[in-house]
PDB file of C-alpha atoms in Angstrom:
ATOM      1  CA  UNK A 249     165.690  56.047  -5.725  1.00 48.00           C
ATOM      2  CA  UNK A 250     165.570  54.062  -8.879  1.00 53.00           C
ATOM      3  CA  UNK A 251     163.130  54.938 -11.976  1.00 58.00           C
ATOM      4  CA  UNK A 252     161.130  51.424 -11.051  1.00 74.00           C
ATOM      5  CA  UNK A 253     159.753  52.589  -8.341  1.00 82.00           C
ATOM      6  CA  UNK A 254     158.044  55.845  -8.186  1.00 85.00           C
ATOM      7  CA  UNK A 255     155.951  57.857  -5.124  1.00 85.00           C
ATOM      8  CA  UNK A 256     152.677  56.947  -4.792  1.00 82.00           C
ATOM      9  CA  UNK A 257     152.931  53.710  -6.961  1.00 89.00           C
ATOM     10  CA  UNK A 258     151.422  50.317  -5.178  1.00 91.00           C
ATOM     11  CA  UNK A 259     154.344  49.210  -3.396  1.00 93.00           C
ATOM     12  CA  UNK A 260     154.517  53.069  -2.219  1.00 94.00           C
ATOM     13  CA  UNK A 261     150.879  52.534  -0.544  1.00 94.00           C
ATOM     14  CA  UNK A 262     151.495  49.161   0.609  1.00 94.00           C
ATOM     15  CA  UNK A 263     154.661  49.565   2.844  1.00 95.00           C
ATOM     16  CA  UNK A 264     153.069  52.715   4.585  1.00 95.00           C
ATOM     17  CA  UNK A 265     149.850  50.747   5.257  1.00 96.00           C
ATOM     18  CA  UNK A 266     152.254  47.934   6.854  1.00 96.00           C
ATOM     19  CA  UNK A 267     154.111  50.707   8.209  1.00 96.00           C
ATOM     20  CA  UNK A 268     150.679  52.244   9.545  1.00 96.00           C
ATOM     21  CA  UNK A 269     149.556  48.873  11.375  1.00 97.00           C
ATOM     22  CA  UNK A 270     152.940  47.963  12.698  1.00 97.00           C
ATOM     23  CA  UNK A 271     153.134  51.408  14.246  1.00 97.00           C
ATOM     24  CA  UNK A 272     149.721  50.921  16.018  1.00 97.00           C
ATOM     25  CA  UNK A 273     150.610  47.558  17.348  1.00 97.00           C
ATOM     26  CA  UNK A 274     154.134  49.101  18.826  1.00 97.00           C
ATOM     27  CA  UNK A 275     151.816  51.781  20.551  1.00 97.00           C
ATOM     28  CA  UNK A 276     149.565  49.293  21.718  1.00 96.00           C
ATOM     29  CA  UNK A 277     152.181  47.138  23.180  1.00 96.00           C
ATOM     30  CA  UNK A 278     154.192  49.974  24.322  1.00 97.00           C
ATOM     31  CA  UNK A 279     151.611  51.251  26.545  1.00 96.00           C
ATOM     32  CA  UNK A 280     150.322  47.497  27.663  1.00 96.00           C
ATOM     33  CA  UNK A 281     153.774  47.171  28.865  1.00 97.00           C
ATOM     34  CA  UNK A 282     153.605  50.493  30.830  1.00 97.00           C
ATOM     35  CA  UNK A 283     151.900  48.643  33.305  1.00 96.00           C
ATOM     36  CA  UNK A 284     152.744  45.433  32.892  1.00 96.00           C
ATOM     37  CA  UNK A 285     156.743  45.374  32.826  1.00 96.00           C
ATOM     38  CA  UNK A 286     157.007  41.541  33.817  1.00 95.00           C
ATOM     39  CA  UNK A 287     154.986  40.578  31.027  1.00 95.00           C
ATOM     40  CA  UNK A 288     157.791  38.204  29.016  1.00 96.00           C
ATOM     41  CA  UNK A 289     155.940  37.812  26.030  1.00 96.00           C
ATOM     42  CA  UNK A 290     154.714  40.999  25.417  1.00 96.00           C
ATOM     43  CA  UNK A 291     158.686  42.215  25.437  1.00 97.00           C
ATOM     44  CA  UNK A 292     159.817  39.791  23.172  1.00 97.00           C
ATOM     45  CA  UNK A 293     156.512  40.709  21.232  1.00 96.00           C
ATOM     46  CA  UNK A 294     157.351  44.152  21.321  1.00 97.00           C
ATOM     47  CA  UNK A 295     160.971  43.698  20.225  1.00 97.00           C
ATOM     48  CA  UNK A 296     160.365  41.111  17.369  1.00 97.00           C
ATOM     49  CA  UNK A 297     157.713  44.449  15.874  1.00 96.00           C
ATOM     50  CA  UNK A 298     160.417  46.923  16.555  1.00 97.00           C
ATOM     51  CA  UNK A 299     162.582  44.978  14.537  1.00 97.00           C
ATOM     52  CA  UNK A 300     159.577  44.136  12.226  1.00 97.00           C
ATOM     53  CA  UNK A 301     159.336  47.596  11.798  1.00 96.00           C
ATOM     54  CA  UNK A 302     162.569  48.484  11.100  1.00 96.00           C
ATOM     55  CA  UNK A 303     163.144  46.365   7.972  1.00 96.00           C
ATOM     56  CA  UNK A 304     160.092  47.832   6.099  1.00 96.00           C
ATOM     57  CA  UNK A 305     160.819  51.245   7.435  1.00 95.00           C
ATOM     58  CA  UNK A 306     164.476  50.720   5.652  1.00 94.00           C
ATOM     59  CA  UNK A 307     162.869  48.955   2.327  1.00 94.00           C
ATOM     60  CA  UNK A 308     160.729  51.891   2.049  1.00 94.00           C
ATOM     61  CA  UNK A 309     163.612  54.656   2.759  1.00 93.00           C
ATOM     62  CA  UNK A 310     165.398  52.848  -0.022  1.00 92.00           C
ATOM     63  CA  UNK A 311     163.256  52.996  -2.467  1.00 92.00           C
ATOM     64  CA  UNK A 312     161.049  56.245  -2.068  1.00 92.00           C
ATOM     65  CA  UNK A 313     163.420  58.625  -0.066  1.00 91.00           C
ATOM     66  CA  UNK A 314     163.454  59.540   4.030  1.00 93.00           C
ATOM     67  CA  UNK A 315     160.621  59.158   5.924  1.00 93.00           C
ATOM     68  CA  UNK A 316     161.983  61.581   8.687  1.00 93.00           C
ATOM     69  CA  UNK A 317     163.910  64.475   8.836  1.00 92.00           C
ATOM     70  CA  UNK A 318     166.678  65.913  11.281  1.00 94.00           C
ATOM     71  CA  UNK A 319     168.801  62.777  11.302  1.00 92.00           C
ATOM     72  CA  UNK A 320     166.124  60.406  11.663  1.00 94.00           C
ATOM     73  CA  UNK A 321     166.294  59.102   8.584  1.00 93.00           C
ATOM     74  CA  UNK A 322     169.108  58.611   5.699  1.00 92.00           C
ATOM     75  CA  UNK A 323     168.914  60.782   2.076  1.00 91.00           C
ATOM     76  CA  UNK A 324     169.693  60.277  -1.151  1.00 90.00           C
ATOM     77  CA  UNK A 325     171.464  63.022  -3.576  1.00 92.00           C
ATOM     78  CA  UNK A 326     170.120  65.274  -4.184  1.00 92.00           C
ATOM     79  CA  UNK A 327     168.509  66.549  -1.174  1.00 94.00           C
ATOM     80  CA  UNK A 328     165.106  63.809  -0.978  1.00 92.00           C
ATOM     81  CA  UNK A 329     163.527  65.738   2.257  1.00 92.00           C
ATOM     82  CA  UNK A 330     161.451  67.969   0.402  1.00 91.00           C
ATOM     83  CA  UNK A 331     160.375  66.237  -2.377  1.00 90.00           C
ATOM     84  CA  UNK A 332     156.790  65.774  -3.449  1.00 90.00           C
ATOM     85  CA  UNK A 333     154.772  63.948  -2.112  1.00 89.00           C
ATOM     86  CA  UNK A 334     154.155  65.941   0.586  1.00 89.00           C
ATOM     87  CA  UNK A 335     152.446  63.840   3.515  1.00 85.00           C
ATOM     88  CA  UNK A 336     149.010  66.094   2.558  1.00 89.00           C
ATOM     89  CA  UNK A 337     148.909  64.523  -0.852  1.00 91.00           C
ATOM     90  CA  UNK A 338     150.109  60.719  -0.204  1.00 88.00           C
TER      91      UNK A 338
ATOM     92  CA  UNK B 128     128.812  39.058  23.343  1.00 53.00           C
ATOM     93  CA  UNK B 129     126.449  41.215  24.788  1.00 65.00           C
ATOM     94  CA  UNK B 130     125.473  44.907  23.701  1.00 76.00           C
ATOM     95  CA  UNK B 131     127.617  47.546  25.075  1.00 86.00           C
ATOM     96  CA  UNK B 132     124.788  49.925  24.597  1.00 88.00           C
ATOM     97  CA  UNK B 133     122.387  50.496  27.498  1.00 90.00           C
ATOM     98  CA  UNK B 134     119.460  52.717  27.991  1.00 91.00           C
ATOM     99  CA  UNK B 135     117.805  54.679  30.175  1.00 94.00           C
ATOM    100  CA  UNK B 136     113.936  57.013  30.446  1.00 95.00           C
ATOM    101  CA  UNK B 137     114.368  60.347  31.236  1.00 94.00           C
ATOM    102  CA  UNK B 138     111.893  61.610  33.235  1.00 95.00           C
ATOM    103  CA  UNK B 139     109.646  63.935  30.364  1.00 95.00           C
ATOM    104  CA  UNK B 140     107.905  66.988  32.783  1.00 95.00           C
ATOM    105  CA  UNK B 141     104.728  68.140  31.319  1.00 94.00           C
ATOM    106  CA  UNK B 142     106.074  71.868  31.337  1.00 95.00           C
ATOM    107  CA  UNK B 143     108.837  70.762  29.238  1.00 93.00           C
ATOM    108  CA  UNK B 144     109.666  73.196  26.290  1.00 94.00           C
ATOM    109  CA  UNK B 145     111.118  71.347  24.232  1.00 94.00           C
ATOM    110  CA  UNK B 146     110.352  67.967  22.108  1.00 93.00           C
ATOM    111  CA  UNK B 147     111.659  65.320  24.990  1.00 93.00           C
ATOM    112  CA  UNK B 148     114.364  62.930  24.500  1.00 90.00           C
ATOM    113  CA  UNK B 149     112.799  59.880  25.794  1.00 92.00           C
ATOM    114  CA  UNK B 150     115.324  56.853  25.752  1.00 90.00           C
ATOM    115  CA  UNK B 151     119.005  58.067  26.239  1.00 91.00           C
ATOM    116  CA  UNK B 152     121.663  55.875  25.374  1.00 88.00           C
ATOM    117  CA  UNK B 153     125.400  54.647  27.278  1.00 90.00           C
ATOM    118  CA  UNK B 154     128.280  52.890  26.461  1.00 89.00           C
ATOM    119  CA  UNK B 155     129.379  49.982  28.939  1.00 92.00           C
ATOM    120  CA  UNK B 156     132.828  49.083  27.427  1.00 91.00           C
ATOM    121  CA  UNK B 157     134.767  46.204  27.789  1.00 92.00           C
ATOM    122  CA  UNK B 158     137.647  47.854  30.277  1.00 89.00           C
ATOM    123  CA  UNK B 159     134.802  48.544  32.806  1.00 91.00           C
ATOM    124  CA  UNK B 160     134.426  45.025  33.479  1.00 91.00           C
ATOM    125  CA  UNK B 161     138.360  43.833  32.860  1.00 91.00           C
ATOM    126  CA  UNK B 162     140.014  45.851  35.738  1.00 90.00           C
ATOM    127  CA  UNK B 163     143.756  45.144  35.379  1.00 94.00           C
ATOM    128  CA  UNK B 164     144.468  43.543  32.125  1.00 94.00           C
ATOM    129  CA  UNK B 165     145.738  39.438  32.302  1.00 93.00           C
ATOM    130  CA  UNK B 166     148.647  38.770  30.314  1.00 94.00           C
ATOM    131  CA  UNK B 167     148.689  36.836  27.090  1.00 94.00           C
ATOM    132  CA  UNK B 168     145.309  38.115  26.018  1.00 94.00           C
ATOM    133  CA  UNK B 169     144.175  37.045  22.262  1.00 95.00           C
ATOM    134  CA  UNK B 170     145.522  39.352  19.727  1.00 96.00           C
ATOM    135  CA  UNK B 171     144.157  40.665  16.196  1.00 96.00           C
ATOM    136  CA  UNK B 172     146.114  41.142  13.380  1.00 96.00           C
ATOM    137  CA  UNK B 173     148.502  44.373  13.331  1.00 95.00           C
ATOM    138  CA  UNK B 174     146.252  44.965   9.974  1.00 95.00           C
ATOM    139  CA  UNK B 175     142.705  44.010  11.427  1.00 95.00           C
ATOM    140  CA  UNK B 176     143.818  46.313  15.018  1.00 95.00           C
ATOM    141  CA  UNK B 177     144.818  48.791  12.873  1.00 95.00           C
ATOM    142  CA  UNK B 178     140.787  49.011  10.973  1.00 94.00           C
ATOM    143  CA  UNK B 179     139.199  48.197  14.776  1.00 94.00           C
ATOM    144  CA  UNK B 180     141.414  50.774  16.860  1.00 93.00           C
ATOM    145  CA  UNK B 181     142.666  48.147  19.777  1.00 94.00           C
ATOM    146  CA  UNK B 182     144.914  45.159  19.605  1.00 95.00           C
ATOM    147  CA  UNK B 183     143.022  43.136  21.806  1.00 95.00           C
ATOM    148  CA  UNK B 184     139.562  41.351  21.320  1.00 94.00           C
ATOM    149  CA  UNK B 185     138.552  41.771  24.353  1.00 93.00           C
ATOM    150  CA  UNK B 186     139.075  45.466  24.848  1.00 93.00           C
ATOM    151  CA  UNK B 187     137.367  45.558  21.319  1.00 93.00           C
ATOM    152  CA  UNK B 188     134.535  48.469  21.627  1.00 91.00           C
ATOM    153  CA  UNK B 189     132.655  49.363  18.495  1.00 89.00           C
ATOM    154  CA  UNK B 190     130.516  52.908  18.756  1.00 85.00           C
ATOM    155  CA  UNK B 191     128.021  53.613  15.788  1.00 81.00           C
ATOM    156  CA  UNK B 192     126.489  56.780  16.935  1.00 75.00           C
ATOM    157  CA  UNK B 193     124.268  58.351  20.012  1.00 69.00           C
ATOM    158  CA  UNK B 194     121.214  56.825  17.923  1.00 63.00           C
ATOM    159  CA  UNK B 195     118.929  59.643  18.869  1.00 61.00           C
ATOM    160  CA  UNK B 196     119.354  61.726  15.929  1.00 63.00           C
ATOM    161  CA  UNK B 197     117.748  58.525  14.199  1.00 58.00           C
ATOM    162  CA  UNK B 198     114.756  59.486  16.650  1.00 48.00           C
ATOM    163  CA  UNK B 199     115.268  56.497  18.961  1.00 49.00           C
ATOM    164  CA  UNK B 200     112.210  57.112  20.522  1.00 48.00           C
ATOM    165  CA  UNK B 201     111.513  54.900  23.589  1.00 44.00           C
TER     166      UNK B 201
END
């Protein structure tokens, strides 16, 4: 985690909020395509978010420290899991 | 697009004991009227479905209160 960038700077709110609406369209698409499993572009949809949500899931693991625990997500030394913020105070 | 809120008159008895409630309110949402969902449907924005709660327009269904503790009298 670099000095730059520090939790609960701008870049810190902005990813999540991406993070946040990407999430919400996964869910949404994930439970369209529940019942619609033929639907073509909905799959490719949902894939080209998944990957989507991947990349700014990594940028912001890079920068600000795992966003999930139990081998979820990667840490930094020392031991990032329990570092302030806690998701109470973001 | 046409008001998802309808309303109905109670009937008010004269031995009532309370203040009556005379115009009740009801959501008609979109998915009552869509039945199985077509494909390809418009989309929002991840950021605008995030703020409006659905990622389709059409299923779009805003709710702003029951409107009679504003005294919606009929």
């Amino acid at each position: 985690m670099n000095s730059a960038n520090q939790p609960g700077d701008k870049r810190y709110y902005e990813l999540l909020e991406q993070l946040q609406a990407i999430d919400f369209v996964l869910v949404e698409l994930n439970l369209y395509l529940d019942t619609h499993p033929t639907d073509r572009n909905a799959i490719e949809q949902f894939n080209q978010q998944t990957e989507q949500r991947w990349a700014i899931a990594q940028e912001f693991e890079s920068l600000y420290g795992p966003l999930l625990n139990f081998g979820h997500s990667y840490s930094g030394y020392p031991w990032q899991w329990n570092n302030v913020p806690w998701p109470w105070q973001v | 697009m046409y008001s998802q809120i309808r309303v109905y008159y109670p009937y008010i008895s004269p031995f009532d004991p309370c203040p009556p409630i005379r115009v009740k309110t009801y959501q008609v949402n979109p998915q009552l009227f869509i039945g199985f969902q077509p494909e390809n449907l418009p989309q929002f924005s991840p950021m605008e479905a995030l703020r409006l709660g659905t990622l389709w327009p059409a299923l779009y269904s805003p709710y702003s209160g029951r409107g009679d503790q504003e005294g919606l009298e009929g």
